[in-house]
PDB file of C-alpha atoms in Angstrom:
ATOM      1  CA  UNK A  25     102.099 101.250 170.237  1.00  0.00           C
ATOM      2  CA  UNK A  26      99.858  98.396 168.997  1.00  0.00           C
ATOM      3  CA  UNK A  27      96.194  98.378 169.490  1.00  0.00           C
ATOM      4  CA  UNK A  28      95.112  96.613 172.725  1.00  0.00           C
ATOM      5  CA  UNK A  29      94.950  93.129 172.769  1.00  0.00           C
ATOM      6  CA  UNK A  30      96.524  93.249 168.944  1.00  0.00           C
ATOM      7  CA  UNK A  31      99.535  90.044 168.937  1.00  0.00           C
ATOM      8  CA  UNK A  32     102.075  91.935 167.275  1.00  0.00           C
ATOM      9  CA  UNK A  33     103.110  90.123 163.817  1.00  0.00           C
ATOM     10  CA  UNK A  34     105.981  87.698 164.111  1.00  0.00           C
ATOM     11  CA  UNK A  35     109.689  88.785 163.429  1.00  0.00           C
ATOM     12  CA  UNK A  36     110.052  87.518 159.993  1.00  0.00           C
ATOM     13  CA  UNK A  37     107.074  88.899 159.099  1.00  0.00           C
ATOM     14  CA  UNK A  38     107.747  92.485 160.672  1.00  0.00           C
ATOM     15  CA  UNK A  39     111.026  92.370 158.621  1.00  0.00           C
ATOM     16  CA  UNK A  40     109.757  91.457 155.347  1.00  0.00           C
ATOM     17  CA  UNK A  41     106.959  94.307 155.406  1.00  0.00           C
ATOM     18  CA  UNK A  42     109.588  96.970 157.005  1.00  0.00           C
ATOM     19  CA  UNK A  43     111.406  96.261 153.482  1.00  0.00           C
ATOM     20  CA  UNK A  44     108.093  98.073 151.638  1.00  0.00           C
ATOM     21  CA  UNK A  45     107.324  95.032 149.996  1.00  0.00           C
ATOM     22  CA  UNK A  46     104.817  97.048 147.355  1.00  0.00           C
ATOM     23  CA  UNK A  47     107.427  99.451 145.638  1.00  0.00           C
ATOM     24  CA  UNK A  48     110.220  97.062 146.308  1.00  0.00           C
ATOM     25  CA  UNK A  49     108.888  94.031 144.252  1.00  0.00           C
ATOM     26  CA  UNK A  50     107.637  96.952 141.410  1.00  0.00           C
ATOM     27  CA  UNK A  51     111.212  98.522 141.524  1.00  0.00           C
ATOM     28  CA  UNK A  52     112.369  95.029 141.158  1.00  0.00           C
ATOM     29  CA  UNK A  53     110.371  93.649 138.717  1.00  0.00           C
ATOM     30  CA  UNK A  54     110.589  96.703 136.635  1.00  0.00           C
ATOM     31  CA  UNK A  55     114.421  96.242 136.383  1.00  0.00           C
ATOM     32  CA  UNK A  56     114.370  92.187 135.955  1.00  0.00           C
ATOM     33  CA  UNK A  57     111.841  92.408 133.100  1.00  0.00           C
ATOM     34  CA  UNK A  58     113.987  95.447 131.161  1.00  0.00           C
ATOM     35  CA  UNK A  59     117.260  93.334 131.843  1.00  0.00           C
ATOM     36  CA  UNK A  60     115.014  90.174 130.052  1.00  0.00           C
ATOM     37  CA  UNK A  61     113.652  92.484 127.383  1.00  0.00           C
ATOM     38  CA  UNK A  62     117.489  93.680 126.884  1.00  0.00           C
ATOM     39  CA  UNK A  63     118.605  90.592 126.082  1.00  0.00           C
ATOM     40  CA  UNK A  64     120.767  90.291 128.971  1.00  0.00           C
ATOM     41  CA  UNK A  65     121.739  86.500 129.420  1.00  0.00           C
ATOM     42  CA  UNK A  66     119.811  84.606 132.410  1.00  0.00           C
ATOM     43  CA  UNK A  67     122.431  84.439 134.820  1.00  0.00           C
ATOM     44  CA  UNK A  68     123.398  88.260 134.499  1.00  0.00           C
ATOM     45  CA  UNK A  69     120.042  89.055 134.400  1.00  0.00           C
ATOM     46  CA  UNK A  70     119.454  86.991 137.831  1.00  0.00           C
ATOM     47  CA  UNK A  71     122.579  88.405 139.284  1.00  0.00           C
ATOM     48  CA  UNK A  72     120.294  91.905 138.100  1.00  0.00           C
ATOM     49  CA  UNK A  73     117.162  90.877 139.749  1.00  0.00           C
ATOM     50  CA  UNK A  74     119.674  90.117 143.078  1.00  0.00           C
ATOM     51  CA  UNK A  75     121.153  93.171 143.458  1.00  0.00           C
ATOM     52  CA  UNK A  76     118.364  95.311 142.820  1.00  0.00           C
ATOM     53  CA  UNK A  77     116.438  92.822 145.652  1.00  0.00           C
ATOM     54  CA  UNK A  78     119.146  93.990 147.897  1.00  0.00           C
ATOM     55  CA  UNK A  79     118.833  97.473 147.342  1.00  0.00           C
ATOM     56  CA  UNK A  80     115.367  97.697 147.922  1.00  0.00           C
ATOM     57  CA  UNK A  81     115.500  96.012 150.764  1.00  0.00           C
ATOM     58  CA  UNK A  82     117.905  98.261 152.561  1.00  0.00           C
ATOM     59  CA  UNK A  83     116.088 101.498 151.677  1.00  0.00           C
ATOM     60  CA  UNK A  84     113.020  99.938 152.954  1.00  0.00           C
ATOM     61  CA  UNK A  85     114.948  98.893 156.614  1.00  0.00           C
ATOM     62  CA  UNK A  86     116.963 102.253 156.414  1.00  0.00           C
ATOM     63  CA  UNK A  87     113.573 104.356 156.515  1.00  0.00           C
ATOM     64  CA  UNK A  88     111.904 102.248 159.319  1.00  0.00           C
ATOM     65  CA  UNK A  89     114.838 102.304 161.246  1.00  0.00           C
ATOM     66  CA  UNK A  90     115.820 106.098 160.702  1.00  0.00           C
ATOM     67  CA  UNK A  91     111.779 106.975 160.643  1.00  0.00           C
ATOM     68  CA  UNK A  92     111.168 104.777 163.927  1.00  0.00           C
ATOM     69  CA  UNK A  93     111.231 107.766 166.408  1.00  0.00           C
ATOM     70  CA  UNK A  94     108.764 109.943 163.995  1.00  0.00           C
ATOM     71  CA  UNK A  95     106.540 107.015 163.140  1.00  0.00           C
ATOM     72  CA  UNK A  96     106.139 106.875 166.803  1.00  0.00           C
ATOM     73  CA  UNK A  97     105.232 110.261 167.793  1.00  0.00           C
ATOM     74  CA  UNK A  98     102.326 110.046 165.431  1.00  0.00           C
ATOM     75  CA  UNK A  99     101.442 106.334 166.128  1.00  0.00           C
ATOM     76  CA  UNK A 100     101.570 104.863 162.839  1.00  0.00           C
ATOM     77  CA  UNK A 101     100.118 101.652 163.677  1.00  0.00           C
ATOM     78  CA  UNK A 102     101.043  99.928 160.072  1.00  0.00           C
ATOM     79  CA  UNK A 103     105.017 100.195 160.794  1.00  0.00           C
ATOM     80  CA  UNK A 104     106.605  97.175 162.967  1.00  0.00           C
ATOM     81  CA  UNK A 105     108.453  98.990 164.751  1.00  0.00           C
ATOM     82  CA  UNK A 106     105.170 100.612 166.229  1.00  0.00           C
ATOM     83  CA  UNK A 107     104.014  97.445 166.262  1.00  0.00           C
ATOM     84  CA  UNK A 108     106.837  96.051 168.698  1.00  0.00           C
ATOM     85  CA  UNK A 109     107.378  93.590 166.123  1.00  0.00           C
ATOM     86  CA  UNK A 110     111.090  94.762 165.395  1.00  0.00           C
ATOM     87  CA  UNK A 111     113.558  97.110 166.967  1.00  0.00           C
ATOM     88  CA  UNK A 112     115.350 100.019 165.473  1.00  0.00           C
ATOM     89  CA  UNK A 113     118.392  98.581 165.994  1.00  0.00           C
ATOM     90  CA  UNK A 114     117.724  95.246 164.012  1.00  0.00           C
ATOM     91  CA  UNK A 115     116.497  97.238 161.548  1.00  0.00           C
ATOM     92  CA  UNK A 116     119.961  98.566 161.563  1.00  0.00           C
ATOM     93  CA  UNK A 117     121.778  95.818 161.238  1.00  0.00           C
ATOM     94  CA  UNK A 118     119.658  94.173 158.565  1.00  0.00           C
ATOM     95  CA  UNK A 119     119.903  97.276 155.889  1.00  0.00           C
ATOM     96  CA  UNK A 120     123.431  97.717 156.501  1.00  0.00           C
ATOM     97  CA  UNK A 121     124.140  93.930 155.815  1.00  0.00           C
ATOM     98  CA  UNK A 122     121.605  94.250 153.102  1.00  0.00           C
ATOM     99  CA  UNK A 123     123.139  97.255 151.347  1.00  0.00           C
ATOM    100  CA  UNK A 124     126.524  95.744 151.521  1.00  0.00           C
ATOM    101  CA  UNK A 125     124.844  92.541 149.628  1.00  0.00           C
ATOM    102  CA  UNK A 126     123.670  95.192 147.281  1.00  0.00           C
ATOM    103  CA  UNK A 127     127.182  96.484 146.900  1.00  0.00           C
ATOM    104  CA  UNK A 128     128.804  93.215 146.376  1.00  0.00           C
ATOM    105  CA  UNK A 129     126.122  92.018 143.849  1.00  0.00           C
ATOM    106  CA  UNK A 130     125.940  95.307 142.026  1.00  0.00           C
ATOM    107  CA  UNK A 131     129.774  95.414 141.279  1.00  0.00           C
ATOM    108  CA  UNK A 132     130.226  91.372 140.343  1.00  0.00           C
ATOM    109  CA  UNK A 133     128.050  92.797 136.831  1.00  0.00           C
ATOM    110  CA  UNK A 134     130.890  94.951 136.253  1.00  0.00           C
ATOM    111  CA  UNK A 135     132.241  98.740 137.684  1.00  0.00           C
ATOM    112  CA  UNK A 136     129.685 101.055 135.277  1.00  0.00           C
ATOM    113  CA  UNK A 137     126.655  98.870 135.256  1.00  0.00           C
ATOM    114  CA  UNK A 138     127.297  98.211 139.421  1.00  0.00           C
ATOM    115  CA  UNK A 139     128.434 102.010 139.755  1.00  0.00           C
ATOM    116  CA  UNK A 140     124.820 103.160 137.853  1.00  0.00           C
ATOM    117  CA  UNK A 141     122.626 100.142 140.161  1.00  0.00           C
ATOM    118  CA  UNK A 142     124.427 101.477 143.461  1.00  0.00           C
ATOM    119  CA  UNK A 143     122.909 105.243 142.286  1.00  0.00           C
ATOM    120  CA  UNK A 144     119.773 103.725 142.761  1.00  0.00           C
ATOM    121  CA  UNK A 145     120.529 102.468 146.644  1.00  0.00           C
ATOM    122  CA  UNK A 146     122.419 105.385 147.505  1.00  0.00           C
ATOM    123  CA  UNK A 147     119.501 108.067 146.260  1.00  0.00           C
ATOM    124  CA  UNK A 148     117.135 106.053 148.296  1.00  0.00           C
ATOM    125  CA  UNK A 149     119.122 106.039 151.608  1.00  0.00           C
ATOM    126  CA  UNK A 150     120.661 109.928 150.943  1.00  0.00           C
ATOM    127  CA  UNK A 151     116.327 110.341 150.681  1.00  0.00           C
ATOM    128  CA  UNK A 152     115.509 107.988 154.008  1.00  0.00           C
ATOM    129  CA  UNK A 153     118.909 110.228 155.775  1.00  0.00           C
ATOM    130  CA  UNK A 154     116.849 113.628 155.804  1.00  0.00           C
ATOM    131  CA  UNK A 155     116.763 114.634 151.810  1.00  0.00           C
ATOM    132  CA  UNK A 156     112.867 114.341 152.070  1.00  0.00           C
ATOM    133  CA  UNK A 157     113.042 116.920 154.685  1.00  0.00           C
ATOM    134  CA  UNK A 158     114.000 119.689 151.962  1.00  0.00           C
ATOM    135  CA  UNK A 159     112.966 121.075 148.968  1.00  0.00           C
ATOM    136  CA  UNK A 160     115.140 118.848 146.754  1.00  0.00           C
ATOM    137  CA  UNK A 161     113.156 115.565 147.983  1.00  0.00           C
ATOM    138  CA  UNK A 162     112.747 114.914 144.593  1.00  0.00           C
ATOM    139  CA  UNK A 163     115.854 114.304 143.494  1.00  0.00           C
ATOM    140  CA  UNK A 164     116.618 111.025 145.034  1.00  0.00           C
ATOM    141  CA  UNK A 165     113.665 109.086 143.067  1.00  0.00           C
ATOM    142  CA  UNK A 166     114.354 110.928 139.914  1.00  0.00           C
ATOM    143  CA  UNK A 167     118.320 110.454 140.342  1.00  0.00           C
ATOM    144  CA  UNK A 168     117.688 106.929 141.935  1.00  0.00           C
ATOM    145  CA  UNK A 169     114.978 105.830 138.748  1.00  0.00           C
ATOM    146  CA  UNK A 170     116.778 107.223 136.424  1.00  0.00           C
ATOM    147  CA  UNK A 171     120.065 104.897 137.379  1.00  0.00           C
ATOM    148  CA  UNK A 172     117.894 102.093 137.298  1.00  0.00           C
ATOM    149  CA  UNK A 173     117.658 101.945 133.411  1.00  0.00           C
ATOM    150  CA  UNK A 174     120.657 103.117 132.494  1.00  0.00           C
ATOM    151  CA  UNK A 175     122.246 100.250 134.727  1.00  0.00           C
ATOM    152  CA  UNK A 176     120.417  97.903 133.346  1.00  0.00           C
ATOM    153  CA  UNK A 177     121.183  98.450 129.988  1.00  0.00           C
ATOM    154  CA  UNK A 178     125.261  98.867 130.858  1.00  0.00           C
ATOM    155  CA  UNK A 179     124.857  95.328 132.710  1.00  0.00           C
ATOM    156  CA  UNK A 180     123.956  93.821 128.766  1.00  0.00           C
ATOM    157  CA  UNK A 181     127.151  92.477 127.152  1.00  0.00           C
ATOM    158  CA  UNK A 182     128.807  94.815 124.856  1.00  0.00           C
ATOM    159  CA  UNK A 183     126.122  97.383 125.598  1.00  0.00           C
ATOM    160  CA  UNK A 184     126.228 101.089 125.283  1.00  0.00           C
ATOM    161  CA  UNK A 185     125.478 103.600 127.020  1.00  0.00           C
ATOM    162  CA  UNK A 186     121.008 103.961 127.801  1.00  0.00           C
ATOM    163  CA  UNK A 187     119.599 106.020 125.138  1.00  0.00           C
ATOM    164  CA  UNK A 188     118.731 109.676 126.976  1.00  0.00           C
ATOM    165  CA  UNK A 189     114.951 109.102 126.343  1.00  0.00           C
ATOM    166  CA  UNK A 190     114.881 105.816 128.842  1.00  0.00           C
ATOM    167  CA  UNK A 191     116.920 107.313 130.995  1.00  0.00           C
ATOM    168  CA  UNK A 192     114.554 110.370 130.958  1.00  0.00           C
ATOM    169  CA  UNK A 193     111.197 108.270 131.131  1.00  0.00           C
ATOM    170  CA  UNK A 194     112.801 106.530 134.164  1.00  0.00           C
ATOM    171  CA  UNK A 195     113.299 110.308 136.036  1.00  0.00           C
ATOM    172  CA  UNK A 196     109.990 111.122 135.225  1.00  0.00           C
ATOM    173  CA  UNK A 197     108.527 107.733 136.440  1.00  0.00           C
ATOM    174  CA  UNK A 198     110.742 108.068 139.772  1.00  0.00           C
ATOM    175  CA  UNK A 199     109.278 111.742 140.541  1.00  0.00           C
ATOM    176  CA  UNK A 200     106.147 110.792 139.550  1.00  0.00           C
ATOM    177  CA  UNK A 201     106.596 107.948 141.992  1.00  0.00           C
ATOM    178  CA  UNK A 202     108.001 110.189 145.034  1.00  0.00           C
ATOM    179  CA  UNK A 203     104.497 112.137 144.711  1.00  0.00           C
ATOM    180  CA  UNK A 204     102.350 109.193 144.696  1.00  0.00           C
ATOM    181  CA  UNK A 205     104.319 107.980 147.592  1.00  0.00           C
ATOM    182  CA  UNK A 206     104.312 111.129 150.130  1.00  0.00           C
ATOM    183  CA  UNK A 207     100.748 111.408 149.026  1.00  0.00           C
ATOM    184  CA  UNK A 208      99.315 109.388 151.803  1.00  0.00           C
ATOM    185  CA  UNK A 209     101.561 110.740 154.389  1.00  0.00           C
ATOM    186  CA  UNK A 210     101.064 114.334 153.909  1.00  0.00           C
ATOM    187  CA  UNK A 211      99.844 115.454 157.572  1.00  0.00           C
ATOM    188  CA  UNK A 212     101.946 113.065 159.576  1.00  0.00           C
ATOM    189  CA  UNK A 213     104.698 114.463 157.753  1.00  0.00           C
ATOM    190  CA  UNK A 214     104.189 117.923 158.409  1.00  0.00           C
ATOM    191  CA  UNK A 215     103.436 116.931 161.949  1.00  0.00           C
ATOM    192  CA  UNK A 216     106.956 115.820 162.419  1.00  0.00           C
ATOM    193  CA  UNK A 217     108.981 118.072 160.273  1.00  0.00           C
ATOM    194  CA  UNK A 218     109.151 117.100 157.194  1.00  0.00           C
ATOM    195  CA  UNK A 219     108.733 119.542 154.590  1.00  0.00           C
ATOM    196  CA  UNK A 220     109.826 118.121 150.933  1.00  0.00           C
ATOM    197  CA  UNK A 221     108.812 119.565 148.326  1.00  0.00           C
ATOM    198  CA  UNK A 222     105.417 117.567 147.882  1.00  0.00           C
ATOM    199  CA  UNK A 223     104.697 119.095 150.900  1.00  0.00           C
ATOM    200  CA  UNK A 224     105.073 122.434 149.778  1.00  0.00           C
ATOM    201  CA  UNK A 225     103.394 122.106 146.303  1.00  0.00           C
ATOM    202  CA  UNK A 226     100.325 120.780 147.753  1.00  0.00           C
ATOM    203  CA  UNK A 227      98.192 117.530 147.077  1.00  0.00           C
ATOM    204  CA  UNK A 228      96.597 119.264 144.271  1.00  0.00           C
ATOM    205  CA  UNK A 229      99.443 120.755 142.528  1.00  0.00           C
ATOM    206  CA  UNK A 230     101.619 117.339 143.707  1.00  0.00           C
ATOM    207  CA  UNK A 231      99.116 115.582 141.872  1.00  0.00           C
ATOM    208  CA  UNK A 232      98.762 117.605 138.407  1.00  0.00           C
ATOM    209  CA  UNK A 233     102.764 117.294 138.421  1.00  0.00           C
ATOM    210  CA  UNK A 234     102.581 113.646 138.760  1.00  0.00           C
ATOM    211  CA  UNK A 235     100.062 113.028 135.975  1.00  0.00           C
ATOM    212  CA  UNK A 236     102.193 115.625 133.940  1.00  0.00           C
ATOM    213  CA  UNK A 237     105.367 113.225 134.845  1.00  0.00           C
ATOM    214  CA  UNK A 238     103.387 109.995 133.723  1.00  0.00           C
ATOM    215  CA  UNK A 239     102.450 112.026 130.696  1.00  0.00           C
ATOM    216  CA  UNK A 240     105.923 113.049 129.756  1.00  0.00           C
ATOM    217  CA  UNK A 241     107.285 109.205 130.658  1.00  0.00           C
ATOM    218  CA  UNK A 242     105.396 108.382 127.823  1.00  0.00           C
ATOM    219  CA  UNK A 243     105.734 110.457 125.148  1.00  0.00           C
ATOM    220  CA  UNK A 244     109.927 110.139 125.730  1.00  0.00           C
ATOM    221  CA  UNK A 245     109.001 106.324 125.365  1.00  0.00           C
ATOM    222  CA  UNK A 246     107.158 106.838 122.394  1.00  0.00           C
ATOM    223  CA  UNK A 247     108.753 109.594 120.885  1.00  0.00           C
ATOM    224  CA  UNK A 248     112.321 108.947 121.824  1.00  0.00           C
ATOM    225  CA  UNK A 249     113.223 106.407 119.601  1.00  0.00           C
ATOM    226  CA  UNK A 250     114.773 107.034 116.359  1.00  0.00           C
ATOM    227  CA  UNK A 251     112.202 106.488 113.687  1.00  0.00           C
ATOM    228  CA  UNK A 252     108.321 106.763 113.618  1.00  0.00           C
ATOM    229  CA  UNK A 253     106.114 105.888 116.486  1.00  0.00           C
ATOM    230  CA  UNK A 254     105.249 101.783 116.123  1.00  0.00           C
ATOM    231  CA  UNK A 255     101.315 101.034 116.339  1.00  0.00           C
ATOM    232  CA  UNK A 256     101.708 100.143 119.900  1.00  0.00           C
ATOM    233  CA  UNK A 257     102.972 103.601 120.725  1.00  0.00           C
ATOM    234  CA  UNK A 258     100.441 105.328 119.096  1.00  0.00           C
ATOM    235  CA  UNK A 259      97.537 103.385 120.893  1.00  0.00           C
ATOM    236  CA  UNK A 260      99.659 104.050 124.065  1.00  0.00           C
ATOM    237  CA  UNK A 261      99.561 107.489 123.876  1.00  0.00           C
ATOM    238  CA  UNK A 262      95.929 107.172 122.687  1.00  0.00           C
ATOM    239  CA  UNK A 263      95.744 105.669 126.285  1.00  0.00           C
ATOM    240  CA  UNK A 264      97.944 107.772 127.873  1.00  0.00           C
ATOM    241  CA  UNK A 265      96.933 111.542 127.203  1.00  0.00           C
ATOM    242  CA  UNK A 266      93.185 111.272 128.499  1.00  0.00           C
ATOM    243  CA  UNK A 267      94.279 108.986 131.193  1.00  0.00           C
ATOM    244  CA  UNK A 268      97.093 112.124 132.233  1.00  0.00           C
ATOM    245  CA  UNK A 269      93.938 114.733 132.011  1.00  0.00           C
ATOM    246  CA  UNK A 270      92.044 112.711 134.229  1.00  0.00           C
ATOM    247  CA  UNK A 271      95.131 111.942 136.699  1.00  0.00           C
ATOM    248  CA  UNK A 272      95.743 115.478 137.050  1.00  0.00           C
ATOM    249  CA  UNK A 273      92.223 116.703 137.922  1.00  0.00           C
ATOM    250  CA  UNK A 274      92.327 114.747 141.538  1.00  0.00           C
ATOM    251  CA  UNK A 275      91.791 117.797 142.875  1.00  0.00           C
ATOM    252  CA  UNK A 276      88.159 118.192 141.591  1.00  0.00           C
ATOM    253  CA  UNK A 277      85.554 116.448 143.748  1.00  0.00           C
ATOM    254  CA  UNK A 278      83.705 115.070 139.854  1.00  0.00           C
ATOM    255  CA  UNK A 279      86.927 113.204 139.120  1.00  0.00           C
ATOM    256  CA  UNK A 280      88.438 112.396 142.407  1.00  0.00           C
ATOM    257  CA  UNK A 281      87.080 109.105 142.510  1.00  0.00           C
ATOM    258  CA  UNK A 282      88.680 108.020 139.234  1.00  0.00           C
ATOM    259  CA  UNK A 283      92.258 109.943 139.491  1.00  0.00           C
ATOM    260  CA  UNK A 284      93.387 107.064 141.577  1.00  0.00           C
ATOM    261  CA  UNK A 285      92.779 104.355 138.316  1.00  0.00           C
ATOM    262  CA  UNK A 286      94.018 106.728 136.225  1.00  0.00           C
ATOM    263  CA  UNK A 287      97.246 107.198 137.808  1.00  0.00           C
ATOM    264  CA  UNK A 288      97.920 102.897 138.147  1.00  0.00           C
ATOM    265  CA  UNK A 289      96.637 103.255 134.133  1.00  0.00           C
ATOM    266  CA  UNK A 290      99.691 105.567 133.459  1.00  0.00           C
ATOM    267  CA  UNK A 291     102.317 103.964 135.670  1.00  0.00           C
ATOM    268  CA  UNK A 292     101.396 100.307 134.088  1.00  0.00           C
ATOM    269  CA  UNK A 293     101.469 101.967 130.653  1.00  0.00           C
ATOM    270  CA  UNK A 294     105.005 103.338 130.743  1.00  0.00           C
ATOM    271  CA  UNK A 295     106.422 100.349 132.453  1.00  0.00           C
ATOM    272  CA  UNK A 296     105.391  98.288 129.718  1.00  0.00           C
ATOM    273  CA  UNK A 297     106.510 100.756 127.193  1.00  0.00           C
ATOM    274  CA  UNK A 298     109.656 101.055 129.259  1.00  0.00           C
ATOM    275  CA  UNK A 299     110.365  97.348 128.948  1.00  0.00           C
ATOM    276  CA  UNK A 300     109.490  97.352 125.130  1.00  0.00           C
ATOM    277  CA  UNK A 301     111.904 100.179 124.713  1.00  0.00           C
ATOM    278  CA  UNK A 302     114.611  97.913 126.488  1.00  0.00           C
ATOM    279  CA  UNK A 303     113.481  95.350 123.578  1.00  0.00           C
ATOM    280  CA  UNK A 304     114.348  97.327 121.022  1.00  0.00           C
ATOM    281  CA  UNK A 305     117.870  97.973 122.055  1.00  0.00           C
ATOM    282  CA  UNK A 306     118.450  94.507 121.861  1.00  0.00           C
TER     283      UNK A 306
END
């Protein structure tokens, strides 16, 4: 329920932060700037940046709507649906109206490429539907991020199939990601049931296999390539290895305070080196 006295937020604003604006608009971006980097002409590469928009959107309105009785129970005052901004229900209607957009505008850039971006949505509602409440949580991000690239990169005209080492840096980015993400949440989670497999690593071992994730993202983006590692890469990785040590050691009070930085370091690192390896393949 919201605080006392608290005005709830208005409806348009409930619905746009039920869509989990933050990874939505990185999930999005992420895919707009490979599909620019992949040559992909402007309109495709809008129609891209659309579907993926829609996507995202109904994952985020799926998991308020099908987390509204648990976010509840332990009172979690940031969701609108706690609020009394929004009701389940409308958050019903909007991801299922949302995820048809998504199916519509996935499919108009062709049956693989549309087939690959729909991956994406369907890992992230099969997730939000009760896959974070087992062991194989992770396989909806890694499934779901690893789609993402590959459907990109089918979406450019006359394209190929994605090289195995972006679609691999894009799985190790997305369970990376579903760490980082269930981080946060750990005790409500186990409060109401849900036991994925973050939950049964541990925050400390959760985050030494994140940073090890990060760590492998990049040397697939580096490494993966045919021919020697560019400048660029080298400095990355340069970057990247300390940065991975330091990630990974969150559980030790000296470098708690800067596993945090670290992490954003990584996950800024390989989407840049994700979107130069989409350059290349133009």
């Amino acid at each position: 329920m919201p605080a006392r006295g608290a005005r709830p937020p208005s409806l348009l604003r409930a619905l746009a932060s039920a869509t989990h604006p933050g990874p939505a608009v990185a999930v999005t971006a992420a895919g707009t700037l490979l599909a620019v980097a992949a040559g992909i002409p402007a309109g495709r590469t809008a129609l891209v940046c659309a579907a993926v928009v829609a996507g995202q959107a109904s994952i985020g309105w799926s998991n308020d709507w099908l987390d509204a009785d648990r976010d509840r129970a332990v009172a979690r005052a940031d969701k609108p649906v706690v609020q009394g901004a929004v009701s389940p229900s409308l958050l019903r209607a909007a991801a299922l109206l949302s995820a048809a957009a998504a199916v519509a505008l996935s499919l108009l850039l062709g049956i693989v490429p549309g087939l690959l971006l729909l991956l994406l949505v369907a890992s992230g509602w099969a997730y939000n539907a009760g896959l974070k409440r087992t062991i194989w949580s992770f396989t909806g991000y890694v499934v779901g991020f690893g789609a993402l690239p590959a459907g990109v990169v089918a979406a450019a005209p006359g394209s190929g199939a994605a090289p195995w080492w972006l679609v691999a840096a894009g799985a190790a980015l997305g369970g990376a990601a579903h760490l980082a993400n269930v981080a946060p949440d750990l005790e409500d989670d186990l409060a109401t049931g849900v036991r994925g497999l973050p939950h049964r690593l541990g925050a400390r071992v959760s985050a030494v296999t994140g940073a090890a994730l990060l760590g492998a993202a990049s040397l697939a983006l580096v490494l993966g390539p045919a021919g020697p590692p560019t400048t660029t890469g080298w400095a990355a990785l340069a970057l990247a290895v300390p940065a991975a040590v330091v990630a990974g050691s969150a559980g030790r009070p000296r470098f708690r305070r800067l596993a945090f930085p670290a992490v954003m370091v990584l996950t800024v690192l390989d989407v840049v080196l994700l979107v130069l390896g989409g350059a290349a393949l133009s």
